[in-house]
GROMACS .gro file of C-alpha atoms in nm:
model
  315
    1MET     CA    1  13.430  -0.797  12.074
    2LYS     CA    2  13.131  -0.595  12.174
    3ILE     CA    3  13.011  -0.453  11.833
    4ALA     CA    4  12.660  -0.325  11.900
    5SER     CA    5  12.383  -0.195  12.140
    6ALA     CA    6  12.075  -0.034  12.177
    7THR     CA    7  11.976   0.149  12.501
    8ILE     CA    8  11.627   0.287  12.576
    9ARG     CA    9  11.595   0.503  12.839
   10GLY     CA   10  11.322   0.726  13.051
   11LEU     CA   11  11.074   0.382  13.072
   12ASN     CA   12  10.781   0.421  13.246
   13ARG     CA   13  10.433   0.238  13.270
   14ALA     CA   14  10.278   0.531  13.114
   15CYS     CA   15  10.515   0.620  12.822
   16LEU     CA   16  10.673   0.269  12.789
   17ILE     CA   17  10.541   0.135  12.458
   18GLY     CA   18  10.551   0.490  12.289
   19ALA     CA   19  10.904   0.539  12.378
   20LEU     CA   20  10.991   0.190  12.278
   21ALA     CA   21  10.858   0.221  11.941
   22ALA     CA   22  11.004   0.515  11.852
   23ALA     CA   23  11.338   0.396  11.983
   24LEU     CA   24  11.274   0.097  11.741
   25ALA     CA   25  11.342   0.302  11.450
   26ILE     CA   26  11.714   0.308  11.549
   27VAL     CA   27  11.767  -0.034  11.699
   28PRO     CA   28  12.018  -0.235  11.495
   29TYR     CA   29  11.829  -0.426  11.229
   30ALA     CA   30  11.498  -0.392  11.385
   31VAL     CA   31  11.321  -0.455  11.063
   32PRO     CA   32  11.574  -0.790  10.908
   33ALA     CA   33  11.482  -0.774  10.533
   34ALA     CA   34  11.720  -0.765  10.250
   35SER     CA   35  11.601  -0.434  10.110
   36THR     CA   36  11.640  -0.233  10.478
   37PRO     CA   37  11.967   0.002  10.428
   38PRO     CA   38  12.189  -0.050  10.771
   39LEU     CA   39  12.133   0.185  11.040
   40VAL     CA   40  12.507   0.277  11.010
   41GLN     CA   41  12.718   0.221  10.716
   42LEU     CA   42  13.123   0.267  10.820
   43GLY     CA   43  13.388   0.291  10.514
   44PRO     CA   44  13.724   0.249  10.591
   45ILE     CA   45  13.867   0.388  10.922
   46THR     CA   46  14.214   0.535  10.890
   47LEU     CA   47  14.430   0.593  11.251
   48VAL     CA   48  14.690   0.853  11.260
   49ASP     CA   49  14.875   0.948  11.588
   50GLY     CA   50  14.597   0.887  11.799
   51THR     CA   51  14.305   1.030  11.598
   52ALA     CA   52  14.041   0.828  11.375
   53VAL     CA   53  13.998   0.949  11.050
   54LEU     CA   54  13.640   0.832  10.945
   55ALA     CA   55  13.343   0.865  10.683
   56GLY     CA   56  13.010   0.660  10.651
   57THR     CA   57  12.625   0.696  10.625
   58VAL     CA   58  12.337   0.644  10.848
   59GLY     CA   59  12.022   0.498  10.707
   60PRO     CA   60  11.669   0.674  10.728
   61GLN     CA   61  11.548   0.500  11.010
   62ALA     CA   62  11.763   0.745  11.197
   63ALA     CA   63  11.625   1.040  11.082
   64GLY     CA   64  11.637   1.326  11.376
   65SER     CA   65  11.916   1.107  11.574
   66THR     CA   66  12.213   1.296  11.711
   67LEU     CA   67  12.574   1.104  11.604
   68THR     CA   68  12.863   1.108  11.809
   69VAL     CA   69  13.198   0.936  11.805
   70ASN     CA   70  13.368   0.853  12.088
   71GLY     CA   71  13.169   1.160  12.262
   72GLN     CA   72  13.227   1.391  12.010
   73PRO     CA   73  12.949   1.517  11.773
   74LEU     CA   74  13.000   1.463  11.397
   75SER     CA   75  12.740   1.617  11.161
   76VAL     CA   76  12.462   1.467  10.919
   77ASP     CA   77  12.422   1.590  10.579
   78ALA     CA   78  12.070   1.575  10.440
   79SER     CA   79  12.175   1.263  10.258
   80GLY     CA   80  12.279   1.065  10.587
   81ALA     CA   81  12.651   1.106  10.500
   82PHE     CA   82  12.891   1.207  10.776
   83ALA     CA   83  13.264   1.237  10.784
   84GLY     CA   84  13.564   1.355  11.036
   85THR     CA   85  13.848   1.308  11.249
   86VAL     CA   86  13.817   1.245  11.583
   87ASP     CA   87  14.068   1.240  11.876
   88LEU     CA   88  14.078   0.915  12.051
   89ASN     CA   89  14.220   0.998  12.343
   90GLY     CA   90  14.413   0.697  12.431
   91SER     CA   91  14.086   0.494  12.414
   92GLY     CA   92  14.121   0.104  12.254
   93SER     CA   93  13.771   0.126  12.032
   94ILE     CA   94  13.606   0.368  11.834
   95ALA     CA   95  13.245   0.388  11.979
   96VAL     CA   96  12.971   0.536  11.723
   97GLU     CA   97  12.668   0.651  11.923
   98LEU     CA   98  12.284   0.754  11.780
   99SER     CA   99  12.062   0.904  11.997
  100ASP     CA  100  11.701   0.984  11.898
  101PRO     CA  101  11.489   1.244  12.008
  102VAL     CA  102  11.302   1.072  12.297
  103GLY     CA  103  11.601   0.898  12.437
  104GLY     CA  104  11.685   0.595  12.277
  105LYS     CA  105  12.046   0.523  12.188
  106THR     CA  106  12.235   0.267  12.004
  107ALA     CA  107  12.601   0.213  11.978
  108PHE     CA  108  12.853   0.034  11.786
  109THR     CA  109  13.201  -0.053  11.942
  110VAL     CA  110  13.464  -0.114  11.699
  111PRO     CA  111  13.810  -0.212  11.867
  112LEU     CA  112  14.117  -0.074  11.718
  113THR     CA  113  14.284  -0.411  11.704
  114LEU     CA  114  14.090  -0.448  11.353
  115ALA     CA  115  14.329  -0.205  11.195
  116GLY     CA  116  14.555  -0.414  10.953
  117LEU     CA  117  14.834  -0.254  10.728
  118GLY     CA  118  14.873   0.135  10.764
  119GLY     CA  119  14.640   0.115  11.041
  120VAL     CA  120  14.311   0.099  10.810
  121ILE     CA  121  13.998  -0.064  10.967
  122PRO     CA  122  13.836  -0.218  10.644
  123THR     CA  123  13.487  -0.145  10.558
  124GLY     CA  124  13.227  -0.410  10.687
  125VAL     CA  125  13.304  -0.442  11.075
  126LEU     CA  126  12.930  -0.413  11.120
  127ASP     CA  127  12.869  -0.675  10.892
  128SER     CA  128  12.827  -0.999  11.133
  129VAL     CA  129  12.572  -0.803  11.378
  130GLN     CA  130  12.392  -0.653  11.072
  131GLN     CA  131  12.346  -1.001  10.911
  132ALA     CA  132  12.255  -1.148  11.242
  133GLY     CA  133  11.919  -0.968  11.172
  134VAL     CA  134  11.830  -0.882  11.547
  135SER     CA  135  11.468  -0.782  11.573
  136LEU     CA  136  11.285  -0.617  11.881
  137LEU     CA  137  10.925  -0.594  11.943
  138SER     CA  138  10.758  -0.357  12.190
  139PRO     CA  139  10.833  -0.473  12.531
  140ILE     CA  140  10.496  -0.538  12.715
  141ALA     CA  141  10.446  -0.428  13.124
  142GLY     CA  142  10.260  -0.705  13.299
  143ASP     CA  143   9.923  -0.594  13.435
  144ASP     CA  144  10.052  -0.564  13.768
  145GLY     CA  145  10.358  -0.409  13.705
  146SER     CA  146  10.605  -0.650  13.874
  147LEU     CA  147  10.749  -0.756  13.522
  148LEU     CA  148  10.852  -0.613  13.218
  149THR     CA  149  10.871  -0.873  12.883
  150VAL     CA  150  11.136  -0.804  12.619
  151ALA     CA  151  11.071  -0.983  12.289
  152GLY     CA  152  11.201  -1.007  11.933
  153SER     CA  153  11.383  -1.257  11.714
  154VAL     CA  154  11.736  -1.326  11.541
  155LEU     CA  155  11.763  -1.457  11.165
  156ASP     CA  156  12.114  -1.596  11.211
  157LYS     CA  157  12.250  -1.698  11.531
  158THR     CA  158  12.589  -1.790  11.411
  159GLN     CA  159  12.661  -1.454  11.351
  160LEU     CA  160  12.679  -1.338  11.709
  161ALA     CA  161  12.930  -1.456  11.999
  162GLY     CA  162  12.632  -1.296  12.221
  163LEU     CA  163  12.304  -1.119  12.296
  164THR     CA  164  12.171  -0.981  12.622
  165ALA     CA  165  11.901  -0.762  12.738
  166ASN     CA  166  12.023  -0.559  13.063
  167GLY     CA  167  12.279  -0.869  13.105
  168MET     CA  168  12.058  -1.129  13.080
  169ASP     CA  169  12.158  -1.384  12.830
  170ILE     CA  170  11.946  -1.414  12.542
  171LEU     CA  171  12.156  -1.632  12.276
  172GLY     CA  172  12.137  -1.903  12.476
  173ALA     CA  173  11.759  -1.884  12.503
  174LEU     CA  174  11.688  -1.867  12.131
  175GLY     CA  175  11.413  -2.091  12.041
  176SER     CA  176  11.434  -2.286  11.737
  177ASP     CA  177  11.295  -1.999  11.515
  178GLY     CA  178  11.522  -1.774  11.634
  179SER     CA  179  11.283  -1.605  11.885
  180PHE     CA  180  11.341  -1.506  12.250
  181SER     CA  181  11.131  -1.354  12.527
  182VAL     CA  182  11.283  -1.240  12.872
  183GLN     CA  183  11.142  -1.075  13.138
  184LEU     CA  184  11.277  -0.780  13.347
  185PRO     CA  185  11.181  -0.628  13.672
  186GLY     CA  186  10.865  -0.375  13.598
  187THR     CA  187  11.075  -0.098  13.768
  188THR     CA  188  11.309  -0.083  13.469
  189LYS     CA  189  11.371   0.212  13.355
  190VAL     CA  190  11.663   0.148  13.083
  191VAL     CA  191  11.669  -0.158  12.848
  192THR     CA  192  12.001  -0.213  12.687
  193LEU     CA  193  12.016  -0.475  12.420
  194THR     CA  194  12.361  -0.574  12.356
  195ALA     CA  195  12.452  -0.793  12.053
  196THR     CA  196  12.839  -0.918  12.033
  197ASP     CA  197  13.001  -1.060  11.718
  198THR     CA  198  13.211  -1.346  11.673
  199HIS     CA  199  13.547  -1.216  11.791
  200GLY     CA  200  13.693  -1.129  11.457
  201THR     CA  201  13.509  -1.447  11.269
  202THR     CA  202  13.259  -1.429  10.978
  203ALA     CA  203  13.065  -1.687  10.845
  204ALA     CA  204  13.149  -1.851  10.493
  205THR     CA  205  12.837  -1.698  10.341
  206SER     CA  206  12.931  -1.386  10.435
  207ALA     CA  207  13.282  -1.364  10.381
  208MET     CA  208  13.412  -1.086  10.167
  209GLY     CA  209  13.683  -1.333   9.950
  210VAL     CA  210  13.869  -1.571  10.102
  211ARG     CA  211  14.299  -1.614  10.191
  212ILE     CA  212  14.459  -1.901  10.322
  213VAL     CA  213  14.696  -1.719  10.597
  214LYS     CA  214  14.863  -2.001  10.749
  215VAL     CA  215  14.943  -2.355  10.709
  216ARG     CA  216  15.100  -2.544  10.993
  217PHE     CA  217  15.259  -2.899  10.986
  218TYR     CA  218  15.315  -3.086  11.288
  219LYS     CA  219  15.574  -3.399  11.211
  220GLN     CA  220  15.600  -3.541  11.587
  221ASN     CA  221  15.437  -3.890  11.464
  222ALA     CA  222  15.558  -3.903  11.109
  223ARG     CA  223  15.819  -4.150  11.190
  224SER     CA  224  15.641  -4.341  11.443
  225ARG     CA  225  15.316  -4.350  11.329
  226HIS     CA  226  15.343  -4.263  10.961
  227PHE     CA  227  15.119  -3.920  10.980
  228MET     CA  228  15.127  -3.588  11.040
  229ARG     CA  229  14.882  -3.300  11.149
  230MET     CA  230  14.811  -3.034  10.920
  231VAL     CA  231  14.647  -2.717  11.032
  232VAL     CA  232  14.480  -2.446  10.786
  233THR     CA  233  14.359  -2.110  10.868
  234VAL     CA  234  14.173  -1.897  10.648
  235LYS     CA  235  14.058  -1.524  10.676
  236ASP     CA  236  13.856  -1.292  10.449
  237ARG     CA  237  13.995  -0.989  10.310
  238ARG     CA  238  13.880  -0.743  10.594
  239GLY     CA  239  14.106  -0.978  10.805
  240LEU     CA  240  13.817  -1.210  10.963
  241LEU     CA  241  13.836  -1.571  11.041
  242ILE     CA  242  13.594  -1.740  10.823
  243ARG     CA  243  13.376  -2.016  10.951
  244GLY     CA  244  13.226  -2.304  10.754
  245ALA     CA  245  13.478  -2.217  10.473
  246LYS     CA  246  13.510  -2.577  10.272
  247ILE     CA  247  13.885  -2.688  10.276
  248SER     CA  248  14.055  -2.950  10.106
  249VAL     CA  249  14.421  -3.085  10.061
  250ARG     CA  250  14.628  -3.310   9.791
  251SER     CA  251  14.975  -3.381   9.740
  252THR     CA  252  15.120  -3.274   9.405
  253LYS     CA  253  15.289  -3.638   9.361
  254ALA     CA  254  15.135  -3.935   9.376
  255GLY     CA  255  15.241  -4.184   9.637
  256ARG     CA  256  15.360  -3.925   9.875
  257LEU     CA  257  15.015  -3.975  10.058
  258SER     CA  258  14.859  -4.295  10.143
  259ASN     CA  259  14.496  -4.157  10.099
  260ARG     CA  260  14.385  -3.824   9.987
  261PRO     CA  261  14.229  -3.668  10.318
  262LYS     CA  262  13.853  -3.557  10.332
  263MET     CA  263  13.733  -3.211  10.293
  264HIS     CA  264  13.685  -3.047  10.612
  265LEU     CA  265  13.476  -2.701  10.715
  266SER     CA  266  13.691  -2.425  10.935
  267GLY     CA  267  13.558  -2.424  11.258
  268ARG     CA  268  13.503  -2.081  11.448
  269LYS     CA  269  13.884  -1.999  11.481
  270GLY     CA  270  13.888  -2.004  11.096
  271ARG     CA  271  14.102  -2.329  11.133
  272ALA     CA  272  14.055  -2.691  10.986
  273THR     CA  273  14.276  -2.956  11.079
  274PHE     CA  274  14.401  -3.245  10.818
  275THR     CA  275  14.542  -3.606  10.932
  276LEU     CA  276  14.802  -3.661  10.633
  277ARG     CA  277  14.855  -4.025  10.623
  278LEU     CA  278  15.224  -4.095  10.476
  279GLY     CA  279  15.298  -4.331  10.200
  280LYS     CA  280  15.668  -4.476  10.188
  281ALA     CA  281  15.752  -4.242   9.933
  282ALA     CA  282  15.717  -3.951  10.127
  283PHE     CA  283  16.007  -4.037  10.391
  284GLY     CA  284  16.294  -3.808  10.378
  285LYS     CA  285  16.148  -3.629  10.081
  286ARG     CA  286  15.984  -3.274  10.024
  287LEU     CA  287  15.610  -3.302  10.054
  288ILE     CA  288  15.431  -3.053   9.849
  289VAL     CA  289  15.046  -3.019   9.949
  290VAL     CA  290  14.810  -2.807   9.764
  291THR     CA  291  14.557  -2.621   9.998
  292LEU     CA  292  14.217  -2.536   9.798
  293ALA     CA  293  13.972  -2.318  10.033
  294LYS     CA  294  13.632  -2.218   9.925
  295THR     CA  295  13.335  -2.029   9.981
  296PRO     CA  296  12.993  -1.922   9.819
  297LYS     CA  297  13.162  -1.635   9.646
  298ALA     CA  298  13.557  -1.700   9.629
  299LYS     CA  299  13.819  -1.949   9.629
  300ALA     CA  300  14.195  -1.960   9.706
  301THR     CA  301  14.466  -2.200   9.658
  302LYS     CA  302  14.844  -2.227   9.827
  303ARG     CA  303  15.112  -2.444   9.801
  304SER     CA  304  15.305  -2.538  10.110
  305ALA     CA  305  15.605  -2.775  10.154
  306VAL     CA  306  15.754  -2.964  10.480
  307ILE     CA  307  16.036  -3.209  10.489
  308VAL     CA  308  15.897  -3.550  10.608
  309PRO     CA  309  16.187  -3.724  10.819
  310ARG     CA  310  16.317  -4.037  10.713
  311ALA     CA  311  16.146  -4.352  10.795
  312ARG     CA  312  16.284  -4.567  11.084
  313THR     CA  313  16.513  -4.861  10.979
  314SER     CA  314  16.518  -5.195  11.171
  315ARG     CA  315  16.829  -5.314  11.339
   0.00000   0.00000   0.00000
């Protein structure tokens, strides 16, 4: 899911550094400090009959910029607040774009598939890119004009599924300190830095709450090999899958499991898989399992039940 990009237009050797320095003021999270306000803060977005009702604020670093949503202008008041209703014209996403006075552009694309109950896209859809802390230095042109060096850094690459400059991969080429440096042709007139979030996921450290949304049991090997697989899926209250949540499980009755499964961390798809070793007392009975999911800021529990097949009897 492409969630943010910054485009700097009208570059040439004479105005290269000046144009980019001005654009840096609206590149997403160009100063990755905890006290820096986000470039764009979106409130809940409500989808109604092909329109989007939205509101939010822009940070002071976007002063003087023009705001459009799906190409339609929205006014920003003196405090940086904006609100309005936008006709989506059949689009499958909401594109929020800021254009600065010197031609730099920053766009955030929010897929409509993020909408939950009542057609509401919750607050926080930009958080993963925000927390990635992408910063961009002023690009430098070589002396002969044949190459343009684009450099910067990323604070937390786990928040991103992709980062490119004019289509060139940056995320896969980050240094151990999160820095990057790529070269583009010296004739480049437009530099587009694009950050892509992790397809509807968030790290446990950034999750807003935690919910155990699905527990599935796979009983194919229960009778023959005396174990079952159990898959737990967790999301936060925005509906984002959580990576790195601590998940543990236990039986409510002694003897139903031969040993307590180890704690696992949820993966990129928000899932953790457990192998439940079945004790003799479990066969032909109802096994009740308590699941505990924890993030640094929240925890949740859920009880799930499954009927274990009867053990095979020898003839």
